[in-house]
Coordinates of C-alpha atoms in Angstrom, one line a residue:
Chain E
M107 CA 0.0 0.0 0.0
K108 CA 1.3 3.5 -0.9
T109 CA 1.7 5.7 2.1
D110 CA 1.5 9.0 0.3
S111 CA -2.3 8.6 -0.3
A112 CA -4.6 11.3 1.0
F113 CA -6.8 8.4 2.2
L114 CA -6.5 5.7 4.9
E115 CA -7.9 2.2 4.7
L116 CA -9.4 1.1 8.0
E117 CA -9.1 -2.6 7.2
D118 CA -6.9 -4.7 5.0
S119 CA -8.4 -7.3 2.7
P120 CA -7.1 -9.7 0.0
R121 CA -5.7 -7.9 -2.9
V122 CA -5.4 -8.4 -6.7
A123 CA -3.3 -6.8 -9.4
V124 CA -4.9 -4.0 -11.3
W125 CA -3.2 -1.7 -13.9
F126 CA -3.8 2.0 -13.8
D127 CA -2.2 4.0 -16.7
G128 CA 0.5 1.3 -17.0
A129 CA 1.4 1.1 -13.3
E130 CA 0.6 -2.1 -11.4
L131 CA -1.4 -1.6 -8.2
E132 CA -2.6 -4.1 -5.6
L133 CA -6.2 -3.2 -4.9
P134 CA -8.7 -5.0 -2.6
E135 CA -10.7 -7.6 -4.5
G136 CA -14.4 -6.6 -5.0
A137 CA -13.8 -3.1 -3.7
N138 CA -15.3 0.0 -5.2
L139 CA -12.7 1.0 -7.9
A140 CA -12.8 4.7 -7.2
A141 CA -12.3 4.2 -3.5
A142 CA -9.5 1.7 -4.1
L143 CA -7.7 4.0 -6.5
L144 CA -8.0 6.9 -4.0
A145 CA -6.6 4.8 -1.2
A146 CA -3.8 3.7 -3.5
G147 CA -2.7 7.3 -4.0
V148 CA -4.4 8.0 -7.4
G149 CA -5.9 11.5 -7.2
V150 CA -6.3 12.5 -10.8
F151 CA -8.6 10.1 -12.7
R152 CA -8.9 12.1 -15.9
H153 CA -8.5 15.5 -17.6
T154 CA -11.5 17.4 -18.8
P155 CA -12.3 17.6 -22.6
V156 CA -12.9 21.4 -22.4
S157 CA -9.7 22.7 -20.7
S158 CA -7.6 19.6 -19.7
E159 CA -8.1 20.4 -16.1
P160 CA -7.5 17.4 -13.7
R161 CA -10.5 15.7 -12.0
G162 CA -11.1 13.0 -9.5
P163 CA -14.1 11.5 -7.7
F164 CA -16.6 14.0 -6.4
C165 CA -19.9 12.4 -5.5
M166 CA -19.1 8.6 -5.2
M167 CA -22.7 7.8 -6.1
G168 CA -22.8 7.7 -9.9
A169 CA -24.2 11.2 -10.4
C170 CA -21.4 13.6 -11.2
F171 CA -19.3 11.6 -13.8
D172 CA -16.1 13.2 -12.7
C173 CA -14.5 9.8 -11.9
L174 CA -14.6 8.6 -15.5
V175 CA -11.9 6.1 -16.5
E176 CA -11.3 3.9 -19.5
I177 CA -11.6 0.1 -19.1
D178 CA -11.3 -2.2 -22.1
G179 CA -12.0 0.8 -24.4
I180 CA -15.1 1.8 -22.6
V181 CA -15.4 5.0 -20.6
R182 CA -17.0 4.1 -17.3
Q183 CA -17.6 5.6 -13.8
A184 CA -15.0 4.3 -11.5
C185 CA -17.3 4.7 -8.5
M186 CA -19.8 2.3 -10.2
T187 CA -17.2 -0.4 -11.0
E188 CA -15.9 -3.2 -8.8
V189 CA -12.2 -4.2 -8.6
V190 CA -11.5 -7.6 -10.3
E191 CA -8.2 -9.2 -10.9
G192 CA -6.3 -8.0 -14.0
L193 CA -8.5 -4.9 -14.6
R194 CA -6.7 -2.6 -17.0
V195 CA -7.7 1.0 -16.2
S196 CA -6.5 4.1 -17.9
R197 CA -7.2 7.8 -18.0
P198 CA -9.8 8.2 -20.8
H199 CA -8.4 8.9 -24.3
G200 CA -9.8 11.7 -26.3
T201 CA -10.6 13.8 -23.3
G202 CA -7.3 15.7 -23.2
G203 CA -8.3 19.1 -24.5
E204 CA -8.6 18.2 -28.1
H205 CA -11.6 20.6 -28.4
E206 CA -10.8 23.5 -30.7
A207 CA -10.5 26.9 -29.1
E208 CA -13.5 29.1 -29.7
Chain Y
M179 CA -40.8 -8.4 -21.7
K180 CA -41.4 -9.1 -18.0
R181 CA -44.3 -7.3 -16.5
S182 CA -44.8 -6.3 -12.8
D183 CA -47.7 -4.8 -11.0
L184 CA -45.2 -2.2 -9.6
V185 CA -41.7 -1.2 -10.6
I186 CA -39.8 0.7 -7.9
I187 CA -36.6 2.7 -8.8
G188 CA -34.2 3.1 -6.0
A189 CA -33.4 0.7 -3.1
G190 CA -32.8 3.2 -0.3
P191 CA -35.1 3.4 2.7
A192 CA -38.2 4.5 0.7
G193 CA -37.7 2.0 -2.1
M194 CA -37.0 -1.0 0.2
A195 CA -39.9 -0.2 2.5
A196 CA -42.3 0.4 -0.4
A197 CA -41.2 -2.8 -2.1
T198 CA -41.7 -5.1 0.9
T199 CA -45.0 -3.4 1.8
A200 CA -46.4 -3.8 -1.7
A201 CA -45.2 -7.4 -1.9
E202 CA -46.9 -8.2 1.5
H203 CA -50.2 -7.1 -0.1
G204 CA -49.8 -9.4 -3.0
L205 CA -48.4 -7.2 -5.7
S206 CA -45.6 -8.4 -8.0
V207 CA -42.7 -5.9 -7.5
T208 CA -39.5 -5.3 -9.4
L209 CA -37.0 -3.1 -7.5
L210 CA -34.3 -1.6 -9.8
D211 CA -31.2 -0.1 -8.2
E212 CA -27.8 1.0 -9.5
Q213 CA -25.8 -0.4 -6.6
S214 CA -24.8 -4.1 -6.2
R215 CA -26.3 -4.3 -2.7
P216 CA -29.4 -2.7 -1.2
G217 CA -29.4 0.4 1.1
G218 CA -29.3 3.4 -1.1
Q219 CA -26.8 6.1 -0.2
I220 CA -27.9 6.6 3.5
Y221 CA -27.7 2.8 4.2
R222 CA -25.0 2.2 1.6
D223 CA -23.8 -1.4 1.7
V224 CA -25.3 -1.6 5.3
D225 CA -25.1 -5.4 5.7
R226 CA -21.4 -5.6 5.2
A227 CA -20.6 -2.2 6.7
V228 CA -22.2 -2.8 10.1
E229 CA -20.2 -6.0 10.5
K230 CA -16.9 -4.3 9.8
R231 CA -17.4 -0.8 11.2
G232 CA -20.8 -0.5 12.9
G233 CA -19.2 1.2 15.9
I234 CA -17.9 4.1 13.8
L235 CA -21.0 4.5 11.8
G236 CA -23.5 4.4 14.7
P237 CA -26.8 2.8 15.6
D238 CA -29.0 4.9 13.2
F239 CA -27.0 3.4 10.3
G240 CA -27.5 -0.1 11.6
H241 CA -31.2 0.4 11.4
G242 CA -30.9 0.0 7.7
R243 CA -30.4 -3.8 8.2
T244 CA -34.0 -4.2 9.3
L245 CA -35.0 -3.0 5.8
T246 CA -32.5 -5.1 3.9
R247 CA -33.6 -8.2 5.9
A248 CA -37.3 -7.6 5.1
L249 CA -36.4 -7.1 1.5
R250 CA -34.4 -10.4 1.4
E251 CA -37.3 -12.3 3.0
S252 CA -39.9 -10.8 0.6
A253 CA -41.1 -11.9 -2.8
V254 CA -39.7 -8.7 -4.4
E255 CA -37.5 -9.2 -7.4
H256 CA -34.5 -6.9 -6.6
V257 CA -32.4 -6.2 -9.7
T258 CA -29.0 -4.9 -8.6
G259 CA -26.6 -3.0 -10.7
A260 CA -29.5 -1.7 -12.9
V261 CA -29.0 1.8 -14.3
V262 CA -32.4 3.1 -15.5
W263 CA -32.1 5.4 -18.5
S264 CA -35.6 5.6 -19.8
I265 CA -39.2 5.5 -18.6
E266 CA -41.9 5.4 -21.3
D267 CA -45.7 5.6 -21.1
G268 CA -47.4 2.3 -20.5
F269 CA -45.0 1.9 -18.5
R270 CA -41.8 0.5 -20.1
I271 CA -38.6 1.0 -18.1
S272 CA -35.3 0.6 -19.8
Y273 CA -32.1 0.0 -17.9
T274 CA -28.5 -1.3 -18.3
K275 CA -27.2 -4.1 -16.2
G276 CA -23.8 -5.7 -16.7
G277 CA -23.1 -4.2 -20.1
R278 CA -26.6 -5.1 -21.5
A279 CA -29.7 -3.1 -21.9
A280 CA -33.0 -4.6 -20.6
Q281 CA -36.6 -3.6 -20.2
V282 CA -39.4 -4.3 -17.7
A283 CA -43.0 -3.3 -18.0
A284 CA -45.2 -2.1 -15.1
D285 CA -48.7 -1.0 -14.3
R286 CA -47.4 1.5 -11.8
I287 CA -44.1 3.1 -11.0
L288 CA -42.8 4.4 -7.7
L289 CA -39.8 6.7 -7.9
A290 CA -37.6 6.4 -4.8
T291 CA -34.5 8.1 -6.3
G292 CA -33.6 10.0 -3.1
A293 CA -31.5 13.1 -2.8
L294 CA -28.4 14.7 -4.3
E295 CA -25.9 16.9 -2.6
R296 CA -26.9 20.5 -3.1
P297 CA -24.4 21.9 -5.6
M298 CA -21.8 24.0 -3.8
P299 CA -19.9 25.9 -6.4
V300 CA -17.1 27.8 -4.7
P301 CA -13.7 28.7 -6.4
G302 CA -11.7 25.5 -6.8
W303 CA -14.5 23.0 -6.2
T304 CA -13.5 21.1 -9.3
L305 CA -10.0 20.3 -8.1
P306 CA -9.2 16.7 -7.4
G307 CA -9.3 16.2 -3.6
V308 CA -12.6 18.2 -3.3
M309 CA -15.6 15.9 -2.7
T310 CA -19.0 16.1 -1.2
A311 CA -19.4 15.2 2.4
G312 CA -21.8 12.6 1.2
A313 CA -19.0 11.1 -0.9
A314 CA -16.8 10.9 2.3
Q315 CA -19.6 9.0 4.0
I316 CA -20.0 6.6 1.1
L317 CA -16.2 6.0 1.1
L318 CA -16.4 5.2 4.8
K319 CA -19.6 3.0 4.7
Q320 CA -18.8 1.0 1.6
S321 CA -15.0 0.9 1.5
G322 CA -13.7 1.7 5.0
V323 CA -11.7 4.5 3.3
I324 CA -11.3 7.8 5.1
A325 CA -9.5 11.1 4.3
R326 CA -6.4 11.6 6.4
R327 CA -6.3 15.4 6.4
A328 CA -9.7 16.8 5.6
V329 CA -11.4 20.1 6.1
L330 CA -15.3 20.0 6.2
V331 CA -16.9 23.1 4.6
G332 CA -20.5 24.2 4.6
S333 CA -23.5 23.7 6.9
G334 CA -25.9 21.1 8.1
P335 CA -26.2 18.1 10.4
L336 CA -24.4 15.8 8.0
L337 CA -21.2 17.7 8.5
Y338 CA -21.4 16.9 12.3
L339 CA -22.2 13.3 11.6
I340 CA -19.3 12.7 9.2
A341 CA -16.9 14.7 11.5
A342 CA -18.0 12.5 14.5
Q343 CA -17.6 9.3 12.5
M344 CA -14.1 10.5 11.5
V345 CA -13.3 11.1 15.2
R346 CA -14.5 7.6 16.1
A347 CA -12.3 6.2 13.3
G348 CA -9.2 7.9 14.9
T349 CA -8.8 10.3 12.0
P350 CA -10.6 13.5 13.0
P351 CA -11.0 16.2 10.4
L352 CA -8.5 19.1 10.6
A353 CA -11.4 21.6 11.0
L354 CA -15.0 22.4 10.4
V355 CA -15.6 25.6 8.3
E356 CA -19.2 26.4 8.8
T357 CA -21.2 28.9 6.8
Q358 CA -24.2 29.3 9.1
S359 CA -24.1 32.3 11.4
R360 CA -25.5 33.3 14.8
A361 CA -28.2 35.2 13.0
D362 CA -29.4 31.9 11.4
L363 CA -29.6 30.3 14.8
R364 CA -31.6 33.2 16.2
R365 CA -34.0 32.8 13.2
A366 CA -34.2 29.1 13.9
A367 CA -35.2 29.8 17.5
R368 CA -38.6 30.7 16.2
H369 CA -39.1 27.0 15.3
A370 CA -38.1 25.9 18.8
G371 CA -41.5 24.3 19.3
G372 CA -40.9 22.0 16.4
A373 CA -37.4 21.4 17.5
L374 CA -38.6 20.2 20.9
R375 CA -41.1 17.9 19.3
G376 CA -38.2 16.5 17.4
W377 CA -36.0 16.3 20.5
P378 CA -34.5 12.9 19.7
Y379 CA -32.9 14.5 16.6
L380 CA -31.8 17.5 18.6
A381 CA -30.2 15.2 21.3
K382 CA -28.4 13.2 18.7
G383 CA -27.0 16.4 17.1
L384 CA -25.8 17.8 20.4
K385 CA -24.1 14.4 21.2
L386 CA -22.3 14.6 17.8
M387 CA -21.1 18.2 18.5
A388 CA -19.8 17.0 21.9
E389 CA -17.8 14.3 20.3
I390 CA -16.3 16.8 17.9
A391 CA -15.5 19.2 20.7
R392 CA -13.9 16.5 22.8
A393 CA -11.6 15.7 19.9
R394 CA -10.7 19.4 19.8
V395 CA -11.6 19.8 16.2
P396 CA -11.5 23.5 15.5
R397 CA -14.8 25.0 14.3
F398 CA -15.1 28.3 12.4
T399 CA -18.6 29.6 11.9
G400 CA -20.1 32.4 9.8
A401 CA -17.5 31.6 7.1
T402 CA -17.5 33.6 3.9
D403 CA -15.2 34.1 0.9
I404 CA -14.5 30.4 0.7
A405 CA -11.9 29.4 -1.9
I406 CA -10.0 26.2 -2.5
E407 CA -6.6 26.4 -4.1
G408 CA -3.8 24.1 -5.2
A409 CA -1.6 23.1 -8.1
G410 CA -3.6 20.3 -9.8
R411 CA -5.3 19.2 -6.5
A412 CA -6.7 20.7 -3.4
E413 CA -4.0 22.0 -1.1
T414 CA -5.6 24.8 0.9
V415 CA -9.0 26.3 1.9
S416 CA -9.1 30.0 2.6
F417 CA -12.1 31.8 4.1
R418 CA -13.1 34.7 6.4
S419 CA -14.5 34.0 9.8
G420 CA -14.8 36.2 12.9
G421 CA -13.4 39.2 11.0
K422 CA -10.2 37.3 10.1
S423 CA -8.9 35.8 6.9
R424 CA -7.7 32.3 7.3
R425 CA -6.0 29.6 5.2
L426 CA -5.9 25.9 6.2
V427 CA -3.6 23.4 4.6
C428 CA -5.2 20.1 3.8
D429 CA -5.4 17.2 1.3
T430 CA -9.2 16.8 1.1
V431 CA -12.0 19.3 1.2
L432 CA -15.5 18.0 1.9
L433 CA -18.3 20.2 0.8
H434 CA -21.9 20.1 2.0
H435 CA -24.7 22.6 2.4
G436 CA -27.7 20.4 2.4
V437 CA -29.3 17.8 0.1
V438 CA -32.0 18.4 -2.5
P439 CA -34.5 16.0 -4.2
N440 CA -33.1 14.1 -7.2
T441 CA -35.8 15.0 -9.7
Q442 CA -34.3 13.7 -12.9
A443 CA -36.5 10.6 -13.4
A444 CA -39.7 12.5 -12.3
R445 CA -39.0 15.4 -14.6
S446 CA -38.3 13.1 -17.6
I447 CA -41.9 11.8 -17.4
G448 CA -43.6 15.1 -17.0
V449 CA -44.2 15.3 -13.2
A450 CA -44.8 18.9 -12.2
H451 CA -42.3 20.5 -9.9
R452 CA -42.6 23.6 -7.7
W453 CA -40.0 25.7 -5.9
N454 CA -39.9 25.0 -2.1
A455 CA -38.6 28.2 -0.6
T456 CA -38.0 26.7 2.8
Q457 CA -35.8 23.9 1.4
A458 CA -34.5 26.2 -1.4
A459 CA -35.0 23.5 -4.0
F460 CA -37.6 22.2 -6.5
S461 CA -39.8 19.4 -5.3
P462 CA -42.3 17.3 -7.3
V463 CA -46.0 18.0 -6.7
V464 CA -47.2 15.0 -4.7
D465 CA -50.1 14.4 -2.3
R466 CA -49.7 12.8 1.1
W467 CA -49.7 9.3 -0.4
G468 CA -47.0 10.2 -3.0
I469 CA -49.4 10.4 -5.9
T470 CA -48.2 12.7 -8.7
G471 CA -50.1 14.4 -11.5
V472 CA -49.1 11.7 -13.9
E473 CA -51.4 8.7 -13.6
G474 CA -49.7 5.6 -12.3
V475 CA -46.5 7.5 -11.1
Y476 CA -45.8 7.8 -7.4
I477 CA -42.8 9.4 -5.5
A478 CA -41.6 8.6 -2.0
G479 CA -38.7 9.6 0.1
D480 CA -36.2 12.5 -0.3
G481 CA -37.0 12.6 -4.0
A482 CA -40.4 14.0 -3.0
G483 CA -38.9 16.6 -0.6
I484 CA -36.2 16.3 2.0
G485 CA -37.3 14.5 5.2
G486 CA -34.4 12.1 5.9
A487 CA -34.2 8.4 6.1
E488 CA -36.9 7.7 8.7
V489 CA -39.5 9.8 6.9
A490 CA -38.5 8.2 3.6
E491 CA -39.1 4.7 5.0
V492 CA -42.6 5.7 6.2
A493 CA -43.4 7.5 3.0
G494 CA -42.4 4.4 1.0
R495 CA -44.9 2.3 3.1
L496 CA -47.6 4.9 2.7
A497 CA -47.2 5.0 -1.1
S498 CA -47.4 1.2 -1.3
L499 CA -50.6 1.1 0.8
Q500 CA -52.2 3.5 -1.6
I501 CA -50.9 1.5 -4.6
A502 CA -52.2 -1.7 -3.1
A503 CA -55.6 -0.1 -2.5
E504 CA -55.8 1.2 -6.1
A505 CA -54.8 -2.3 -7.4
G506 CA -57.7 -3.8 -5.4
R507 CA -55.5 -5.6 -2.9
L508 CA -56.6 -3.6 0.1
S509 CA -59.8 -1.8 1.0
E510 CA -59.7 1.9 1.6
A511 CA -60.7 1.3 5.2
E512 CA -57.9 -1.2 5.7
R513 CA -55.4 1.2 4.0
D514 CA -56.4 4.0 6.3
R515 CA -56.2 1.8 9.4
L516 CA -52.6 0.8 8.4
A517 CA -51.7 4.3 7.4
A518 CA -52.8 6.1 10.5
P519 CA -49.7 5.3 12.7
L520 CA -47.4 6.0 9.8
F521 CA -48.8 9.5 9.2
R522 CA -48.4 10.2 12.9
K523 CA -44.7 9.0 12.8
K524 CA -44.1 11.1 9.7
A525 CA -45.5 14.2 11.4
R526 CA -43.3 13.6 14.4
D527 CA -40.1 13.0 12.3
M528 CA -40.8 16.1 10.2
A529 CA -41.3 18.4 13.2
I530 CA -37.5 19.2 13.4
R531 CA -37.2 20.2 9.7
P532 CA -38.2 23.9 9.9
F533 CA -35.7 24.3 12.7
L534 CA -32.9 22.6 10.7
D535 CA -33.7 24.5 7.5
A536 CA -33.5 27.8 9.3
A537 CA -30.4 27.0 11.5
F538 CA -28.4 25.6 8.5
P539 CA -29.4 27.5 5.4
P540 CA -27.4 27.1 2.2
A541 CA -24.3 29.2 1.8
T542 CA -25.5 32.3 -0.1
E543 CA -22.1 32.7 -1.9
A544 CA -22.5 29.2 -3.3
L545 CA -26.1 29.8 -4.4
L546 CA -25.1 32.9 -6.4
P547 CA -21.4 32.4 -7.0
E548 CA -19.0 35.1 -8.2
D549 CA -18.5 35.4 -12.0
K550 CA -15.3 33.4 -12.3
T551 CA -16.6 30.3 -10.5
I552 CA -17.3 27.2 -12.6
I553 CA -20.9 26.2 -12.0
C554 CA -21.3 23.4 -14.6
R555 CA -18.5 21.0 -13.8
C556 CA -19.0 18.9 -17.0
E557 CA -18.9 21.7 -19.6
E558 CA -16.9 24.2 -17.4
V559 CA -19.4 27.0 -17.7
T560 CA -18.9 29.8 -15.1
A561 CA -21.5 31.8 -13.2
G562 CA -20.4 34.9 -15.2
D563 CA -21.2 33.0 -18.4
I564 CA -24.8 32.4 -17.2
R565 CA -25.1 36.1 -16.3
R566 CA -23.9 37.0 -19.8
Y567 CA -26.5 34.6 -21.4
A568 CA -29.1 36.4 -19.3
Q569 CA -28.0 39.8 -20.6
M570 CA -28.2 38.4 -24.1
G571 CA -31.9 37.6 -23.4
S572 CA -31.8 34.1 -22.0
L573 CA -34.8 33.8 -19.7
G574 CA -34.8 30.1 -19.0
P575 CA -32.2 27.3 -18.4
N576 CA -33.0 25.5 -21.6
Q577 CA -32.1 28.6 -23.7
T578 CA -28.7 28.8 -21.9
K579 CA -27.8 25.4 -23.4
A580 CA -27.7 26.9 -26.8
F581 CA -25.3 29.6 -25.6
G582 CA -22.8 27.5 -23.7
R583 CA -23.9 23.9 -23.1
P584 CA -24.5 24.1 -19.3
G585 CA -26.3 21.0 -18.2
M586 CA -25.5 19.1 -21.4
G587 CA -22.5 17.1 -20.1
P588 CA -22.8 13.5 -18.8
C589 CA -24.2 14.6 -15.4
Q590 CA -27.1 16.2 -17.2
G591 CA -27.4 19.2 -14.9
R592 CA -27.5 17.2 -11.7
Y593 CA -24.8 19.4 -10.2
C594 CA -25.6 22.7 -12.0
G595 CA -29.3 22.9 -12.6
L596 CA -30.3 24.6 -9.4
T597 CA -27.4 27.1 -9.8
V598 CA -28.4 28.0 -13.3
T599 CA -32.0 28.6 -12.2
A600 CA -30.8 30.7 -9.2
I601 CA -28.5 32.9 -11.3
L602 CA -31.1 33.4 -14.1
S603 CA -33.8 34.2 -11.5
E604 CA -31.6 36.9 -9.9
A605 CA -30.5 38.3 -13.2
N606 CA -33.9 38.5 -14.8
G607 CA -35.8 39.4 -11.6
Q608 CA -37.9 36.3 -11.8
T609 CA -39.0 33.7 -9.2
P610 CA -37.4 30.2 -9.6
D611 CA -40.8 28.9 -10.7
E612 CA -41.0 31.5 -13.5
T613 CA -37.4 30.7 -14.5
G614 CA -38.0 27.0 -14.4
Y615 CA -35.5 24.1 -14.7
F616 CA -33.7 22.2 -17.4
R617 CA -35.9 19.9 -19.5
I618 CA -34.8 16.4 -18.7
R619 CA -35.0 13.9 -21.5
P620 CA -33.9 10.2 -21.8
P621 CA -31.4 8.7 -21.7
L622 CA -31.2 9.7 -18.0
K623 CA -27.7 8.1 -17.8
P624 CA -25.4 7.5 -20.8
V625 CA -26.1 4.2 -22.6
T626 CA -23.7 2.8 -25.2
L627 CA -24.5 1.3 -28.6
G628 CA -22.9 -2.0 -27.4
E629 CA -25.3 -2.1 -24.4
L630 CA -28.3 -1.5 -26.7
A631 CA -27.2 -4.1 -29.2
A632 CA -27.0 -6.6 -26.3
M633 CA -30.6 -6.0 -25.3
E634 CA -33.0 -8.9 -25.2
T635 CA -35.3 -8.5 -28.2
P636 CA -39.1 -8.9 -28.0
Q637 CA -38.8 -12.0 -30.2
Q638 CA -36.6 -13.6 -27.6
D639 CA -39.2 -12.7 -25.0
A640 CA -42.0 -14.4 -26.9
A641 CA -39.9 -17.5 -27.3
E642 CA -39.4 -17.8 -23.5

């Protein structure tokens, strides 16, 4: 477990390997993906399409869509996804400020 | 397509109580919920959470287990992980589950979609590390994850609850930055009668505040000029309180100034909504049973107006008694006999609300943010943009979409709708009812082509 996370895990539970943006992380199996990434020290989940500003989880209840990540080519809400072994998660492509300036 | 007498959307206290009550009276019930386990947000993952950290979360949270147990023992079909994206006349409800779209038909629909955090747009609220206080609660309940160095900002009882839970977990927040003032408390004193009728709530609140005080968590009240700053993530919160400017260093900022009804589903099927000045939010127009103006559509719980978990549970039961009576499963006399104690409990539990609403009003500066502040997180539209659209003649929220796309991102206005209405109302000298709200259309949540392609077809249904 990374110690530089802004979040503390109260209990330990069995972990599985998950990839986030090419880095291997050990996350609790069956955990909420957004919570597990936060606890592992991941703060920035994506950059906005409009201005490339960094974003992370905000509501944790599937309403705000700020925790979007890409899994198997599909952009999904990390807070609505469970950790399973071998999950390959990345920051969403095509949301890095490719919008043309007005 | 499967057909049920009643489809309920949302498995929080209102939805769970309504589902078991309706099933007890012989109705076939399908309960659709986005989460993998019942509880809603207030009782999120309650069965597992109580086992692991019930001491931190407290007895009120544990009460949720009585609802999940009754649900398990009932004949209700509980579809977990179901994200509803469309409700059509008839009724036909479309949802996504496990990467596939599916549909269910119903004679009647009960919406139990609960509440959302009231949007709290302050400078820097889009930075990573800024979350809602509700999000912190969900992290704690479902995942046992807690912010190490957090500052809680805003107003309302939920701030004290999460602060006390953090204290019990051995990770107290660095500070509470509270926006309510002494003048608010004086105004609230007028509602002392109701507060005394709701004394168990008051006693619980005072106990939480005592826990926070014992842990020596600093509290700053009457806070204004709140701003969150940091390079790529939240690092400081600055504000004014007691005539002084202050800046607190932290990793996490938790915002909260009340919750508001989640009206997306109700609006999408044409249920009328009215501005509730006391709660400073729109609520659907419902009668005491939860009946809406759209035939066959009912609403119970915080989605019908904020009352809290216990009121939601009672309201869910009341709606199902009415639905069972309409469906001929219960005489009106029997319905009334069963409903009488529920109406009494609801009145008792609601007695505290006027006091709470007056003592912990929303932060004015976050209702009408300064020009530079982003109000639509998805499309990064600022308060100044909305004021500019008003000057250009935009009278209503739907017109502003054409100017700058507020409310058109994936969250579909859930975290900017009330702010857009408030800014336009002020700029145009209109009431919130005159200004109105975003028109909400399906899909209520994004659905992919792949999910649609994987939908069971009617032919398959016929062959079953």
